[in-house]
């Protein structure tokens, strides 16, 4: 499939996870608008089982200190401390499922949360920004959860690192599309 005149298809085909991100990140008003738009992703029961905690500026250093505290060795601590500085903005992804919902099991709620994150990454890309979803063992660390205000019953799903890629993004190194597409047609031809 090649580039088209369709902006949605183009955004999907050209988005890449960007490991190195620099300023600028979207400003507060723009980000809130994009998050509101991403929140229209499919959501069974309209439960909105998620929230984001934005970490920016010096708060990234403080988060780095907490990540370092949670590390297993001095070497890991040194690396952990620098991690939040890899992007100007970190969106902490918090999944907050409604427990024992009569119609919407928790896996569906997790699907809704991940749909929002994916939609947001596409929207960011289509507005000239880039992002990467990063996880790791620290999402379980009590001191990290506490620092970010993640409650019992909530799950820390990592961070969407957001900023601008250092070089203009191209679709040339896009992950190859699966060939053939991972779809079969049940009872085709019957
Ligand atoms: C739930 C989830 C967790 C991820 N965690 C990490 C991570 O911890 N570190 C990382 O480098 N990339 C992480 N990624 C990004 C993937 O590595 C990336 O999407 C994949 O390499 C494909 O690259 P692309 O997004 O540019 O197509 C994560 C992606 C998802 C969906």
Coordinates of N, CA and C and ligand atoms in Angstrom, one line a residue:
X1 N 0.8 -1.2 0.0 CA 0.0 0.0 0.0 C 0.9 1.2 0.0
X2 N 0.6 2.2 -0.8 CA 1.4 3.4 -0.9 C 0.7 4.6 -0.3
X3 N 1.5 5.7 -0.2 CA 0.9 6.9 0.3 C -0.3 7.3 -0.6
X4 N -1.3 7.9 0.0 CA -2.5 8.3 -0.7 C -2.8 9.7 -0.4
X5 N -4.0 10.1 -0.9 CA -4.5 11.4 -0.6 C -5.3 11.5 0.7
X6 N -5.3 10.3 1.3 CA -6.2 10.2 2.5 C -5.4 10.5 3.8
X7 N -5.7 11.6 4.5 CA -4.8 12.0 5.6 C -4.8 10.9 6.8
X8 N -5.9 10.3 6.9 CA -6.0 9.3 8.0 C -5.1 8.1 7.7
X9 N -5.2 7.6 6.4 CA -4.4 6.5 6.0 C -2.9 6.8 6.0
X10 N -2.6 8.0 5.6 CA -1.2 8.5 5.6 C -0.7 8.5 7.0
X11 N -1.5 9.0 7.9 CA -1.0 9.1 9.3 C -0.7 7.7 9.9
X12 N -1.6 6.8 9.6 CA -1.4 5.4 10.0 C -0.2 4.8 9.4
X13 N 0.0 5.0 8.1 CA 1.2 4.4 7.4 C 2.5 5.1 7.8
X14 N 2.5 6.3 8.2 CA 3.8 7.0 8.4 C 4.2 7.1 9.9
X15 N 3.3 6.8 10.8 CA 3.6 6.9 12.2 C 4.7 5.9 12.6
X16 N 5.7 6.4 13.4 CA 6.7 5.5 13.9 C 6.9 5.8 15.4
X17 N 7.2 4.8 16.2 CA 7.6 5.1 17.5 C 8.9 5.8 17.5
X18 N 9.1 6.9 18.2 CA 10.3 7.7 18.1 C 11.1 7.6 19.5
X19 N 12.2 6.9 19.5 CA 13.0 6.7 20.7 C 13.6 8.0 21.2
X20 N 14.0 8.9 20.3 CA 14.6 10.2 20.7 C 13.7 11.3 20.4
X21 N 13.4 12.1 21.4 CA 12.4 13.2 21.2 C 12.9 14.5 21.8
X22 N 12.7 15.5 21.1 CA 13.2 16.8 21.6 C 12.0 17.8 21.7
X23 N 12.3 19.0 22.2 CA 11.3 20.1 22.2 C 11.0 20.4 20.8
X24 N 9.8 20.9 20.5 CA 8.7 21.1 21.4 C 7.8 19.9 21.6
X25 N 7.1 19.9 22.7 CA 6.0 19.0 22.9 C 4.7 19.9 22.7
X26 N 3.6 19.3 22.5 CA 2.4 20.2 22.4 C 2.2 20.9 23.7
X27 N 1.7 22.1 23.6 CA 1.3 22.9 24.8 C 0.1 22.4 25.4
X28 N -0.2 22.9 26.6 CA -1.3 22.4 27.4 C -2.7 22.4 26.7
X29 N -3.0 23.5 26.0 CA -4.4 23.6 25.4 C -4.4 22.6 24.2
X30 N -3.4 22.6 23.4 CA -3.4 21.6 22.3 C -3.4 20.2 22.7
X31 N -2.7 19.9 23.7 CA -2.6 18.5 24.2 C -4.0 18.1 24.7
X32 N -4.7 19.0 25.5 CA -6.0 18.7 26.0 C -7.0 18.4 24.9
X33 N -6.8 19.2 23.9 CA -7.7 19.1 22.7 C -7.5 17.7 22.0
X34 N -6.2 17.3 21.9 CA -5.9 16.0 21.3 C -6.4 14.9 22.2
X35 N -6.2 15.0 23.5 CA -6.7 13.9 24.4 C -8.2 13.8 24.3
X36 N -8.9 14.9 24.3 CA -10.3 14.9 24.1 C -10.7 14.2 22.8
X37 N -10.0 14.4 21.8 CA -10.3 13.8 20.5 C -10.0 12.3 20.6
X38 N -8.9 11.9 21.2 CA -8.5 10.5 21.3 C -9.6 9.8 22.2
X39 N -10.2 10.5 23.1 CA -11.2 9.9 24.0 C -12.4 9.4 23.3
X40 N -12.5 9.7 22.0 CA -13.7 9.3 21.2 C -13.4 7.9 20.7
X41 N -12.3 7.3 21.0 CA -12.0 5.9 20.5 C -13.1 5.0 21.1
X42 N -13.3 3.8 20.5 CA -14.4 2.9 21.0 C -14.3 2.6 22.4
X43 N -15.3 2.6 23.2 CA -15.3 2.5 24.6 C -16.6 1.9 25.1
X44 N -16.7 0.6 25.2 CA -17.9 -0.1 25.5 C -18.5 0.4 26.9
X45 N -19.7 0.9 26.8 CA -20.3 1.4 28.1 C -19.9 2.9 28.4
X46 N -19.1 3.4 27.5 CA -18.5 4.8 27.8 C -18.0 4.9 29.2
X47 N -17.2 4.0 29.6 CA -16.7 4.1 31.0 C -15.5 4.9 31.2
X48 N -14.8 5.3 30.1 CA -13.6 6.0 30.2 C -12.7 5.5 31.3
X49 N -12.2 4.3 31.1 CA -11.5 3.6 32.2 C -10.0 4.0 32.2
X50 N -9.7 5.2 32.1 CA -8.3 5.6 32.0 C -8.2 7.1 32.4
X51 N -6.9 7.4 32.7 CA -6.6 8.8 32.9 C -5.1 9.0 32.6
X52 N -4.7 10.2 32.3 CA -3.3 10.5 32.0 C -2.7 11.5 33.0
X53 N -1.5 11.3 33.4 CA -0.8 12.2 34.3 C 0.4 12.8 33.5
X54 N 0.3 14.1 33.2 CA 1.4 14.7 32.4 C 2.6 15.0 33.3
X55 N 3.8 14.7 32.9 CA 5.0 15.0 33.6 C 5.9 15.8 32.7
X56 N 6.3 16.9 33.1 CA 7.1 17.8 32.2 C 8.1 18.6 33.0
X57 N 9.0 19.3 32.3 CA 9.9 20.2 33.0 C 10.7 19.5 34.0
X58 N 10.9 20.2 35.2 CA 11.7 19.6 36.3 C 11.1 18.4 36.9
X59 N 9.8 18.3 36.7 CA 9.1 17.1 37.3 C 9.7 15.8 36.7
X60 N 10.3 15.9 35.5 CA 10.9 14.7 34.9 C 12.1 14.2 35.7
X61 N 12.9 15.2 36.2 CA 14.0 14.9 37.1 C 13.6 14.2 38.3
X62 N 12.5 14.7 38.9 CA 12.0 14.1 40.2 C 11.5 12.7 39.9
X63 N 10.8 12.5 38.8 CA 10.4 11.2 38.4 C 11.6 10.2 38.2
X64 N 12.6 10.8 37.6 CA 13.9 10.0 37.4 C 14.4 9.5 38.7
X65 N 14.4 10.4 39.7 CA 14.9 10.0 41.1 C 14.1 8.9 41.6
X66 N 12.8 8.9 41.4 CA 11.9 7.9 42.0 C 12.2 6.5 41.2
X67 N 12.3 6.7 39.9 CA 12.6 5.4 39.1 C 13.9 4.8 39.5
X68 N 14.9 5.7 39.9 CA 16.2 5.2 40.3 C 16.1 4.5 41.6
X69 N 15.2 5.1 42.5 CA 15.0 4.4 43.8 C 14.5 3.0 43.7
X70 N 13.7 2.8 42.6 CA 13.1 1.5 42.4 C 14.0 0.5 41.7
X71 N 15.2 1.0 41.3 CA 16.1 0.1 40.5 C 16.8 -0.9 41.4
X72 N 17.3 -2.0 40.8 CA 17.9 -3.1 41.5 C 19.4 -2.9 41.7
X73 N 20.1 -2.1 41.0 CA 21.5 -1.9 41.1 C 21.9 -0.5 40.8
X74 N 23.1 0.0 41.3 CA 23.5 1.4 41.0 C 23.5 1.7 39.5
X75 N 24.0 0.7 38.7 CA 24.0 0.9 37.3 C 22.6 1.2 36.7
X76 N 21.7 0.3 37.1 CA 20.3 0.5 36.7 C 19.7 1.8 37.2
X77 N 20.1 2.2 38.4 CA 19.6 3.4 38.9 C 20.0 4.6 38.1
X78 N 21.3 4.6 37.7 CA 21.9 5.7 36.9 C 21.1 5.8 35.6
X79 N 20.8 4.7 35.0 CA 20.1 4.7 33.7 C 18.6 5.1 33.9
X80 N 18.0 4.6 35.0 CA 16.6 4.9 35.2 C 16.4 6.4 35.4
X81 N 17.4 7.0 36.1 CA 17.2 8.4 36.5 C 17.2 9.3 35.2
X82 N 17.8 8.8 34.2 CA 17.9 9.6 32.9 C 16.7 9.4 32.0
X83 N 16.0 8.3 32.3 CA 14.9 7.9 31.3 C 13.9 9.0 31.0
X84 N 13.4 9.7 32.0 CA 12.3 10.6 31.7 C 12.8 11.8 30.9
X85 N 14.1 12.0 30.8 CA 14.7 13.1 30.1 C 14.8 12.9 28.6
X86 N 14.3 11.7 28.2 CA 14.4 11.4 26.8 C 13.3 12.1 26.0
X87 N 12.4 12.8 26.6 CA 11.3 13.5 25.9 C 10.9 14.7 26.7
X88 N 10.4 15.7 26.1 CA 10.0 16.9 26.9 C 8.7 16.7 27.7
X89 N 7.9 15.7 27.3 CA 6.6 15.4 27.9 C 6.4 13.9 28.1
X90 N 6.0 13.5 29.3 CA 5.7 12.1 29.5 C 4.2 12.1 29.9
X91 N 3.4 11.3 29.2 CA 2.0 11.1 29.7 C 2.0 9.7 30.3
X92 N 1.8 9.8 31.6 CA 1.6 8.5 32.4 C 0.3 8.0 32.1
X93 N 0.3 6.7 31.7 CA -1.0 6.0 31.3 C -1.5 5.2 32.4
X94 N -2.7 5.7 33.0 CA -3.2 5.0 34.1 C -4.6 4.3 33.7
X95 N -4.6 3.0 33.8 CA -5.8 2.3 33.5 C -6.6 2.1 34.8
X96 N -7.9 2.6 34.8 CA -8.7 2.5 36.0 C -10.0 1.8 35.7
X97 N -10.0 0.5 35.6 CA -11.2 -0.2 35.2 C -12.3 -0.1 36.3
X98 N -13.5 -0.1 35.8 CA -14.7 -0.2 36.7 C -14.8 -1.7 37.1
X99 N -14.6 -2.0 38.4 CA -14.6 -3.4 38.8 C -16.0 -4.1 38.7
X100 N -16.0 -5.3 38.3 CA -17.3 -6.1 38.3 C -18.4 -5.4 37.6
X101 N -18.1 -4.8 36.5 CA -19.1 -4.2 35.7 C -20.1 -5.2 35.1
X102 N -21.4 -5.0 35.2 CA -22.3 -6.1 34.8 C -22.2 -6.4 33.3
X103 N -21.8 -5.5 32.5 CA -21.8 -5.7 31.0 C -20.4 -5.7 30.4
X104 N -19.5 -5.0 31.0 CA -18.2 -4.7 30.3 C -17.1 -5.3 31.2
X105 N -16.6 -6.5 30.8 CA -15.5 -7.1 31.6 C -14.2 -6.3 31.5
X106 N -13.3 -6.6 32.4 CA -12.1 -5.7 32.5 C -11.3 -5.8 31.2
X107 N -11.3 -6.9 30.5 CA -10.4 -7.0 29.3 C -11.0 -6.0 28.2
X108 N -12.3 -5.8 28.2 CA -12.8 -4.9 27.2 C -12.4 -3.4 27.6
X109 N -12.4 -3.2 28.9 CA -12.0 -1.9 29.4 C -10.5 -1.6 29.1
X110 N -9.7 -2.6 29.2 CA -8.3 -2.5 28.8 C -8.1 -2.2 27.4
X111 N -9.0 -2.9 26.6 CA -8.9 -2.7 25.1 C -9.3 -1.2 24.8
X112 N -10.3 -0.7 25.5 CA -10.7 0.7 25.3 C -9.5 1.7 25.7
X113 N -8.9 1.4 26.8 CA -7.7 2.3 27.2 C -6.6 2.3 26.2
X114 N -6.3 1.1 25.7 CA -5.2 1.0 24.7 C -5.6 1.7 23.4
X115 N -6.9 1.6 23.1 CA -7.4 2.3 21.9 C -7.2 3.8 22.0
X116 N -7.4 4.4 23.2 CA -7.2 5.8 23.4 C -5.7 6.2 23.2
X117 N -4.8 5.3 23.7 CA -3.4 5.6 23.6 C -3.0 5.6 22.1
X118 N -3.4 4.6 21.4 CA -3.1 4.4 20.0 C -3.6 5.6 19.2
X119 N -4.9 5.9 19.5 CA -5.5 7.1 18.8 C -4.7 8.4 19.0
X120 N -4.3 8.5 20.3 CA -3.6 9.8 20.7 C -2.2 9.8 19.9
X121 N -1.6 8.6 19.8 CA -0.3 8.7 19.2 C -0.4 9.0 17.7
X122 N -1.5 8.6 17.1 CA -1.8 8.9 15.7 C -2.1 10.4 15.6
X123 N -2.9 10.9 16.5 CA -3.2 12.4 16.4 C -2.0 13.2 16.6
X124 N -1.1 12.8 17.6 CA 0.1 13.6 17.8 C 0.9 13.6 16.5
X125 N 1.1 12.4 15.9 CA 1.9 12.3 14.7 C 1.3 13.2 13.6
X126 N 0.0 13.2 13.5 CA -0.7 14.0 12.4 C -0.5 15.5 12.7
X127 N -0.2 15.9 13.9 CA 0.1 17.3 14.2 C 1.6 17.6 14.3
X128 N 2.4 16.7 13.7 CA 3.8 17.1 13.7 C 4.6 16.6 14.9
X129 N 4.0 16.0 15.8 CA 4.8 15.5 17.0 C 5.0 14.0 16.8
X130 N 5.7 13.4 17.7 CA 6.0 12.0 17.7 C 5.9 11.5 19.1
X131 N 5.9 10.2 19.3 CA 5.7 9.6 20.6 C 6.2 8.1 20.6
X132 N 6.4 7.6 21.8 CA 6.7 6.2 21.9 C 6.1 5.8 23.3
X133 N 5.4 4.6 23.3 CA 4.9 4.1 24.5 C 6.0 3.2 25.1
X134 N 6.3 3.6 26.4 CA 7.4 2.8 27.1 C 6.8 2.2 28.4
X135 N 7.2 1.0 28.6 CA 6.8 0.3 29.8 C 8.0 0.0 30.7
X136 N 8.0 -1.2 31.3 CA 9.2 -1.7 32.1 C 8.7 -2.1 33.4
X137 N 9.7 -2.7 34.2 CA 9.4 -3.2 35.5 C 8.9 -2.2 36.5
X138 N 9.4 -0.9 36.2 CA 9.1 0.1 37.2 C 7.6 0.5 37.3
X139 N 6.8 0.0 36.3 CA 5.3 0.3 36.4 C 4.7 -0.4 37.7
X140 N 5.4 -1.5 38.2 CA 4.9 -2.2 39.3 C 5.5 -1.6 40.6
X141 N 6.5 -0.8 40.6 CA 7.2 -0.3 41.8 C 6.3 0.5 42.6
X142 N 6.1 0.2 43.9 CA 5.2 0.9 44.8 C 5.6 2.4 44.9
X143 N 6.9 2.7 45.0 CA 7.3 4.1 45.1 C 7.0 4.9 43.9
X144 N 7.0 4.3 42.7 CA 6.7 5.0 41.4 C 5.2 5.2 41.4
X145 N 4.4 4.2 41.7 CA 2.9 4.3 41.7 C 2.5 5.4 42.7
X146 N 3.2 5.4 43.9 CA 2.8 6.4 44.9 C 3.1 7.8 44.4
X147 N 4.3 8.0 43.9 CA 4.8 9.3 43.4 C 3.8 9.9 42.4
X148 N 3.3 9.0 41.5 CA 2.4 9.5 40.5 C 0.9 9.5 40.9
X149 N 0.7 9.0 42.1 CA -0.7 9.1 42.6 C -1.6 8.0 42.0
X150 N -1.0 6.8 41.7 CA -1.8 5.7 41.1 C -2.4 5.0 42.3
X151 N -3.7 4.9 42.3 CA -4.4 4.3 43.4 C -4.5 2.8 43.3
X152 N -4.8 2.1 44.4 CA -5.1 0.7 44.4 C -6.3 0.6 43.4
X153 N -6.3 -0.5 42.7 CA -7.4 -0.6 41.7 C -7.1 0.0 40.4
X154 N -6.0 0.8 40.3 CA -5.6 1.4 39.1 C -4.3 0.6 38.6
X155 N -4.1 0.6 37.3 CA -2.9 -0.1 36.8 C -2.1 1.0 36.0
X156 N -0.8 1.0 36.3 CA 0.1 1.9 35.6 C 0.6 1.2 34.3
X157 N 0.2 1.7 33.2 CA 0.6 1.0 31.9 C 1.8 1.6 31.2
X158 N 2.5 2.4 31.9 CA 3.7 3.0 31.3 C 3.5 4.5 31.0
X159 N 4.3 4.9 30.0 CA 4.3 6.3 29.7 C 4.3 6.5 28.2
X160 N 3.5 7.4 27.7 CA 3.7 7.9 26.3 C 4.6 9.0 26.3
X161 N 5.9 8.8 25.8 CA 6.9 9.9 25.7 C 6.5 10.7 24.5
X162 N 6.4 12.0 24.6 CA 5.9 12.8 23.5 C 6.9 14.0 23.3
X163 N 7.1 14.3 22.0 CA 7.9 15.4 21.7 C 8.0 15.5 20.1
X164 N 9.1 16.0 19.7 CA 9.4 16.2 18.3 C 10.6 15.3 17.9
X165 N 10.5 14.5 16.8 CA 11.6 13.7 16.4 C 12.7 14.7 15.9
X166 N 14.0 14.3 16.2 CA 15.1 15.2 15.9 C 15.3 15.5 14.4
X167 N 15.0 14.5 13.6 CA 15.1 14.7 12.2 C 13.7 14.5 11.6
X168 N 13.4 15.1 10.5 CA 12.1 14.9 9.9 C 11.7 13.5 9.7
X169 N 10.6 13.1 10.1 CA 10.1 11.7 10.0 C 9.9 11.4 8.5
X170 N 10.2 10.2 8.1 CA 9.9 9.8 6.7 C 9.2 8.5 6.8
X171 N 8.5 8.2 5.8 CA 7.8 6.9 5.8 C 8.7 5.8 5.2
X172 N 9.9 6.2 4.8 CA 10.8 5.2 4.1 C 11.1 4.0 5.0
X173 N 11.4 4.3 6.3 CA 11.8 3.2 7.2 C 10.6 2.7 8.0
X174 N 9.5 2.9 7.5 CA 8.3 2.4 8.2 C 8.4 0.9 8.2
X175 N 7.9 0.4 9.4 CA 7.8 -1.1 9.5 C 7.1 -1.7 8.3
X176 N 7.6 -2.7 7.7 CA 7.0 -3.2 6.5 C 5.6 -3.7 6.8
X177 N 4.7 -3.5 5.9 CA 3.3 -4.0 6.1 C 3.3 -5.5 6.0
X178 N 2.5 -6.2 6.7 CA 2.4 -7.7 6.7 C 2.0 -8.1 5.3
X179 N 2.6 -9.1 4.7 CA 2.2 -9.6 3.4 C 2.0 -11.1 3.5
X180 N 0.9 -11.7 3.2 CA -0.4 -11.0 3.1 C -0.9 -10.4 4.4
X181 N -1.9 -9.6 4.3 CA -2.5 -9.0 5.5 C -2.9 -10.1 6.4
X182 N -2.8 -9.9 7.7 CA -3.2 -10.9 8.7 C -4.7 -11.0 8.8
X183 N -5.3 -11.4 7.7 CA -6.8 -11.6 7.8 C -7.1 -12.7 6.9
X184 N -8.0 -13.6 7.3 CA -8.5 -14.6 6.5 C -10.0 -14.4 6.4
X185 N -10.6 -15.0 5.4 CA -12.1 -14.8 5.1 C -12.8 -16.1 5.4
X186 N -13.5 -16.1 6.5 CA -14.1 -17.3 7.0 C -15.1 -17.8 5.9
X187 N -14.9 -19.1 5.5 CA -15.8 -19.8 4.5 C -15.9 -19.0 3.2
X188 N -14.8 -18.4 2.8 CA -14.8 -17.6 1.6 C -15.2 -18.5 0.4
X189 N -16.1 -18.0 -0.4 CA -16.6 -18.8 -1.6 C -17.7 -19.7 -1.3
X190 N -18.1 -19.9 -0.1 CA -19.2 -20.8 0.2 C -20.5 -20.1 0.0
Ligands
LIG1 C1 2.0 -1.6 25.2 C2 3.3 -1.2 24.5 C3 4.4 -1.1 25.3 C4 5.7 -0.7 24.7 N1 6.8 -0.6 25.5 C5 7.9 -0.3 25.0 C6 9.1 -0.2 25.8 O1 9.1 -0.4 27.0 N2 10.3 0.2 25.2 C7 10.3 0.5 23.8 O2 11.4 0.9 23.3 N3 9.2 0.5 23.0 C8 8.0 0.1 23.6 N4 6.9 0.0 22.8 C9 7.0 0.5 21.4 C10 7.2 -0.7 20.5 O3 8.5 -1.1 20.6 C11 7.0 -0.2 19.0 O4 5.6 0.2 18.8 C12 7.4 -1.3 18.0 O5 8.8 -1.4 18.0 C13 6.9 -1.0 16.6 O6 7.5 0.2 16.2 P1 6.6 1.3 15.5 O7 5.6 1.8 16.6 O8 7.5 2.4 15.1 O9 5.9 0.7 14.3 C14 5.7 -0.4 23.3 C15 4.5 -0.5 22.6 C16 3.3 -0.9 23.2 C17 2.1 -1.0 22.3

